[in-house]
């Protein structure tokens, strides 16, 4: 396998389970701590990678992404992890590949802005990189993994209500809900860095998460890991 040194991929997970397999497979590993976040540099599947756990929430994700860009010179960013399904056709274990990301808890409707719109800013819905989308879709097909390419909604809240699911579907056409992707997307957009969010559905975001979340997080992370392997090997 040839190594593409012109690319350096930043890979972020929000939790230990989401980066464990990648860390175990990393070669030539060196670690650096910045802003309390451990960044591991090395090669994964033969490609130069900087791997880190952001922690939960949009602020953690934004800080982590900016450091990846400024301090480690990454040329693309992949975010991997689990999410709650919003789209009615999604089941636990299915994958959502981000077409774009928005903040569902950005709410300035009292000022006349539509929900999800960042006031006085031209772009509030941040498109994922088309080539990375195609690579992820190809990987899912090769793995015979059920997937959907759609809008990833992010907010600093864990969605566990059928009413909220319906609201996010109706107002923002979200495919899944999580707590970091839109922050990663916005920072990448501001820095002109390609990004993609890959989420494996661990629950239905409908109140059953307390039953499903812990049980399915590890299995869901394994699915995302297999997709990342193919994306990196295609780099």
Tab-separated table of C-alpha atoms in Angstrom:
chain	number	residue	atom	x	y	z
A	1	UNK	CA	0.000	0.000	0.000
A	2	UNK	CA	1.372	3.422	-0.898
A	3	UNK	CA	1.319	6.204	1.684
A	4	UNK	CA	-0.046	9.546	0.574
A	5	UNK	CA	2.101	12.031	2.487
A	6	UNK	CA	0.308	14.978	0.909
A	7	UNK	CA	-2.683	14.148	3.120
A	8	UNK	CA	-2.707	14.226	6.887
A	9	UNK	CA	-6.012	13.169	8.325
A	10	UNK	CA	-7.330	14.342	11.668
A	11	UNK	CA	-9.666	11.770	13.194
A	12	UNK	CA	-11.837	12.733	16.149
A	13	UNK	CA	-14.047	10.680	18.429
A	14	UNK	CA	-16.017	12.042	21.349
A	15	UNK	CA	-15.509	9.012	23.586
A	16	UNK	CA	-12.842	6.405	24.304
A	17	UNK	CA	-14.850	3.663	22.609
A	18	UNK	CA	-14.926	5.673	19.391
A	19	UNK	CA	-11.146	5.830	18.951
A	20	UNK	CA	-10.001	2.684	20.805
A	21	UNK	CA	-9.627	0.466	17.732
A	22	UNK	CA	-7.790	3.165	15.777
A	23	UNK	CA	-5.360	3.773	18.645
A	24	UNK	CA	-4.651	0.058	18.919
A	25	UNK	CA	-3.754	-0.063	15.233
A	26	UNK	CA	-1.629	3.091	15.130
A	27	UNK	CA	2.040	2.711	14.155
A	28	UNK	CA	4.930	5.091	14.985
A	29	UNK	CA	2.752	6.653	17.682
A	30	UNK	CA	3.729	9.848	19.467
A	31	UNK	CA	1.476	11.738	21.871
A	32	UNK	CA	1.100	15.437	22.607
A	33	UNK	CA	-1.265	17.118	25.064
A	34	UNK	CA	-2.797	20.474	24.158
A	35	UNK	CA	-5.674	22.152	26.012
A	36	UNK	CA	-6.016	18.977	28.042
A	37	UNK	CA	-6.623	16.864	24.918
A	38	UNK	CA	-4.265	14.022	23.979
A	39	UNK	CA	-3.296	13.990	20.298
A	40	UNK	CA	-1.693	10.811	18.943
A	41	UNK	CA	0.254	11.140	15.712
A	42	UNK	CA	1.387	8.224	13.603
A	43	UNK	CA	0.127	6.051	10.784
A	44	UNK	CA	-3.151	4.136	10.595
A	45	UNK	CA	-3.697	1.740	7.679
A	46	UNK	CA	-0.475	3.176	6.241
A	47	UNK	CA	-1.662	6.800	6.199
A	48	UNK	CA	-0.490	9.792	8.284
A	49	UNK	CA	-3.097	10.421	10.978
A	50	UNK	CA	-3.603	12.583	14.044
A	51	UNK	CA	-6.055	10.890	16.372
A	52	UNK	CA	-7.794	12.395	19.388
A	53	UNK	CA	-10.784	12.237	21.707
A	54	UNK	CA	-12.537	15.581	21.810
A	55	UNK	CA	-14.826	14.983	24.728
A	56	UNK	CA	-18.556	15.573	24.531
A	57	UNK	CA	-20.177	18.749	23.235
A	58	UNK	CA	-19.686	21.459	20.654
A	59	UNK	CA	-17.099	23.545	22.531
A	60	UNK	CA	-14.822	20.552	23.049
A	61	UNK	CA	-15.231	19.573	19.405
A	62	UNK	CA	-14.478	23.080	18.123
A	63	UNK	CA	-11.339	23.497	20.243
A	64	UNK	CA	-10.087	20.058	19.233
A	65	UNK	CA	-10.617	20.734	15.530
A	66	UNK	CA	-8.879	24.112	15.541
A	67	UNK	CA	-5.852	22.625	17.303
A	68	UNK	CA	-5.728	19.816	14.735
A	69	UNK	CA	-5.557	22.431	11.998
A	70	UNK	CA	-3.230	24.954	13.638
A	71	UNK	CA	-0.810	22.701	15.509
A	72	UNK	CA	-0.806	19.507	13.461
A	73	UNK	CA	-1.472	20.758	9.931
A	74	UNK	CA	-4.185	18.256	9.097
A	75	UNK	CA	-5.546	18.516	5.558
A	76	UNK	CA	-8.871	16.778	6.205
A	77	UNK	CA	-10.937	15.912	9.281
A	78	UNK	CA	-13.077	12.848	9.942
A	79	UNK	CA	-15.366	12.606	12.957
A	80	UNK	CA	-16.489	9.144	13.994
A	81	UNK	CA	-18.931	8.021	16.616
A	82	UNK	CA	-22.493	7.212	17.524
A	83	UNK	CA	-25.722	9.173	17.229
A	84	UNK	CA	-29.449	8.974	17.752
A	85	UNK	CA	-31.538	8.235	14.684
A	86	UNK	CA	-34.063	10.856	13.547
A	87	UNK	CA	-34.946	9.541	10.096
A	88	UNK	CA	-37.769	6.990	10.354
A	89	UNK	CA	-36.029	4.513	8.032
A	90	UNK	CA	-32.907	4.301	10.196
A	91	UNK	CA	-32.409	1.404	12.590
A	92	UNK	CA	-29.864	0.752	15.300
A	93	UNK	CA	-26.560	-0.145	13.632
A	94	UNK	CA	-27.226	1.858	10.478
A	95	UNK	CA	-24.764	4.539	9.369
A	96	UNK	CA	-25.382	8.204	8.626
A	97	UNK	CA	-22.851	9.913	6.360
A	98	UNK	CA	-23.049	13.681	6.663
A	99	UNK	CA	-24.176	15.615	3.618
A	100	UNK	CA	-23.987	18.714	5.833
A	101	UNK	CA	-24.164	19.646	9.512
A	102	UNK	CA	-26.247	22.183	11.444
A	103	UNK	CA	-26.703	23.213	15.071
A	104	UNK	CA	-30.241	22.314	16.114
A	105	UNK	CA	-29.919	24.246	19.376
A	106	UNK	CA	-28.983	27.490	17.601
A	107	UNK	CA	-32.332	29.193	18.162
A	108	UNK	CA	-32.731	32.929	17.476
A	109	UNK	CA	-36.323	32.610	16.312
A	110	UNK	CA	-37.293	35.423	18.692
A	111	UNK	CA	-35.162	37.716	16.515
A	112	UNK	CA	-36.809	36.516	13.309
A	113	UNK	CA	-34.203	33.921	12.285
A	114	UNK	CA	-35.163	30.387	11.337
A	115	UNK	CA	-34.167	27.700	13.799
A	116	UNK	CA	-30.605	26.523	13.148
A	117	UNK	CA	-29.599	29.820	11.544
A	118	UNK	CA	-26.573	31.545	13.064
A	119	UNK	CA	-27.553	35.235	13.211
A	120	UNK	CA	-25.733	37.617	10.875
A	121	UNK	CA	-23.695	34.840	9.296
A	122	UNK	CA	-23.976	33.826	5.658
A	123	UNK	CA	-23.615	30.072	6.201
A	124	UNK	CA	-25.277	28.048	8.954
A	125	UNK	CA	-25.474	24.646	7.244
A	126	UNK	CA	-21.963	23.390	6.557
A	127	UNK	CA	-21.510	21.022	3.586
A	128	UNK	CA	-19.311	17.951	3.922
A	129	UNK	CA	-16.617	17.243	1.367
A	130	UNK	CA	-18.114	15.584	-1.753
A	131	UNK	CA	-15.152	13.264	-2.341
A	132	UNK	CA	-15.144	12.053	1.260
A	133	UNK	CA	-18.894	11.426	1.007
A	134	UNK	CA	-18.347	9.274	-2.085
A	135	UNK	CA	-15.556	7.323	-0.382
A	136	UNK	CA	-17.721	6.638	2.678
A	137	UNK	CA	-20.680	5.574	0.556
A	138	UNK	CA	-18.442	3.199	-1.426
A	139	UNK	CA	-17.083	1.751	1.820
A	140	UNK	CA	-20.598	1.118	3.131
A	141	UNK	CA	-21.588	-0.645	-0.077
A	142	UNK	CA	-18.472	-2.836	0.040
A	143	UNK	CA	-19.229	-3.734	3.657
A	144	UNK	CA	-22.910	-4.328	2.865
A	145	UNK	CA	-23.616	-1.762	5.564
A	146	UNK	CA	-26.993	-0.009	5.530
A	147	UNK	CA	-26.415	3.730	5.341
A	148	UNK	CA	-28.085	7.023	4.627
A	149	UNK	CA	-26.412	10.237	3.483
A	150	UNK	CA	-28.154	13.140	5.170
A	151	UNK	CA	-28.111	16.105	7.520
A	152	UNK	CA	-26.373	15.643	10.875
A	153	UNK	CA	-27.829	17.852	13.611
A	154	UNK	CA	-25.741	18.805	16.634
A	155	UNK	CA	-26.642	20.329	19.973
A	156	UNK	CA	-25.515	20.341	23.566
A	157	UNK	CA	-28.336	18.072	24.643
A	158	UNK	CA	-29.009	14.350	24.488
A	159	UNK	CA	-32.182	13.851	22.461
A	160	UNK	CA	-34.490	11.347	24.170
A	161	UNK	CA	-38.004	12.431	23.219
A	162	UNK	CA	-40.216	11.337	20.355
A	163	UNK	CA	-41.685	14.846	20.206
A	164	UNK	CA	-38.228	16.380	19.798
A	165	UNK	CA	-37.356	13.832	17.124
A	166	UNK	CA	-40.457	14.831	15.165
A	167	UNK	CA	-39.633	18.523	15.598
A	168	UNK	CA	-36.063	18.151	14.339
A	169	UNK	CA	-37.243	16.134	11.362
A	170	UNK	CA	-39.972	18.617	10.468
A	171	UNK	CA	-38.010	21.837	10.982
A	172	UNK	CA	-34.452	20.852	9.985
A	173	UNK	CA	-34.806	17.584	8.036
A	174	UNK	CA	-32.190	15.938	10.233
A	175	UNK	CA	-31.186	12.331	9.723
A	176	UNK	CA	-29.525	11.944	13.110
A	177	UNK	CA	-28.742	13.937	16.241
A	178	UNK	CA	-25.490	14.110	18.179
A	179	UNK	CA	-23.413	16.652	20.113
A	180	UNK	CA	-20.262	17.552	18.132
A	181	UNK	CA	-20.466	17.295	14.340
A	182	UNK	CA	-21.696	20.788	13.488
A	183	UNK	CA	-18.912	22.346	15.554
A	184	UNK	CA	-16.308	20.319	13.675
A	185	UNK	CA	-18.023	21.247	10.409
A	186	UNK	CA	-18.085	24.981	11.143
A	187	UNK	CA	-14.416	25.120	12.164
A	188	UNK	CA	-13.423	23.181	9.049
A	189	UNK	CA	-15.560	25.464	6.886
A	190	UNK	CA	-13.955	28.563	8.405
A	191	UNK	CA	-10.493	27.124	7.692
A	192	UNK	CA	-11.327	25.712	4.241
A	193	UNK	CA	-10.555	22.147	5.377
A	194	UNK	CA	-12.531	19.171	3.995
A	195	UNK	CA	-14.482	17.236	6.609
A	196	UNK	CA	-16.880	14.335	6.999
A	197	UNK	CA	-18.938	13.045	9.929
A	198	UNK	CA	-19.680	9.312	10.089
A	199	UNK	CA	-22.218	8.290	12.705
A	200	UNK	CA	-23.456	4.840	13.609
A	201	UNK	CA	-26.936	4.725	15.113
A	202	UNK	CA	-26.794	3.550	18.725
A	203	UNK	CA	-30.373	4.460	19.620
A	204	UNK	CA	-33.574	5.890	18.202
A	205	UNK	CA	-33.374	9.212	20.118
A	206	UNK	CA	-36.809	8.422	21.526
A	207	UNK	CA	-36.261	7.727	25.202
A	208	UNK	CA	-34.975	4.166	24.829
A	209	UNK	CA	-31.330	5.305	24.860
A	210	UNK	CA	-30.897	4.312	28.510
A	211	UNK	CA	-31.515	0.734	27.370
A	212	UNK	CA	-29.616	0.784	24.088
A	213	UNK	CA	-26.745	3.253	24.362
A	214	UNK	CA	-24.148	1.354	26.389
A	215	UNK	CA	-24.965	-1.946	24.721
A	216	UNK	CA	-24.582	-0.697	21.177
A	217	UNK	CA	-21.789	1.890	21.478
A	218	UNK	CA	-18.951	-0.613	21.070
A	219	UNK	CA	-20.597	-2.431	18.146
A	220	UNK	CA	-21.455	0.868	16.469
A	221	UNK	CA	-17.885	2.078	16.821
A	222	UNK	CA	-16.642	-1.100	15.150
A	223	UNK	CA	-18.812	-0.333	12.122
A	224	UNK	CA	-17.427	3.181	11.865
A	225	UNK	CA	-13.892	1.838	12.223
A	226	UNK	CA	-14.370	-0.483	9.234
A	227	UNK	CA	-15.544	2.437	7.104
A	228	UNK	CA	-12.608	4.616	8.162
A	229	UNK	CA	-10.230	1.808	7.229
A	230	UNK	CA	-11.495	1.847	3.657
A	231	UNK	CA	-11.458	5.634	3.407
A	232	UNK	CA	-7.853	5.813	4.591
A	233	UNK	CA	-6.744	2.952	2.379
A	234	UNK	CA	-8.225	4.796	-0.559
A	235	UNK	CA	-6.280	7.963	0.263
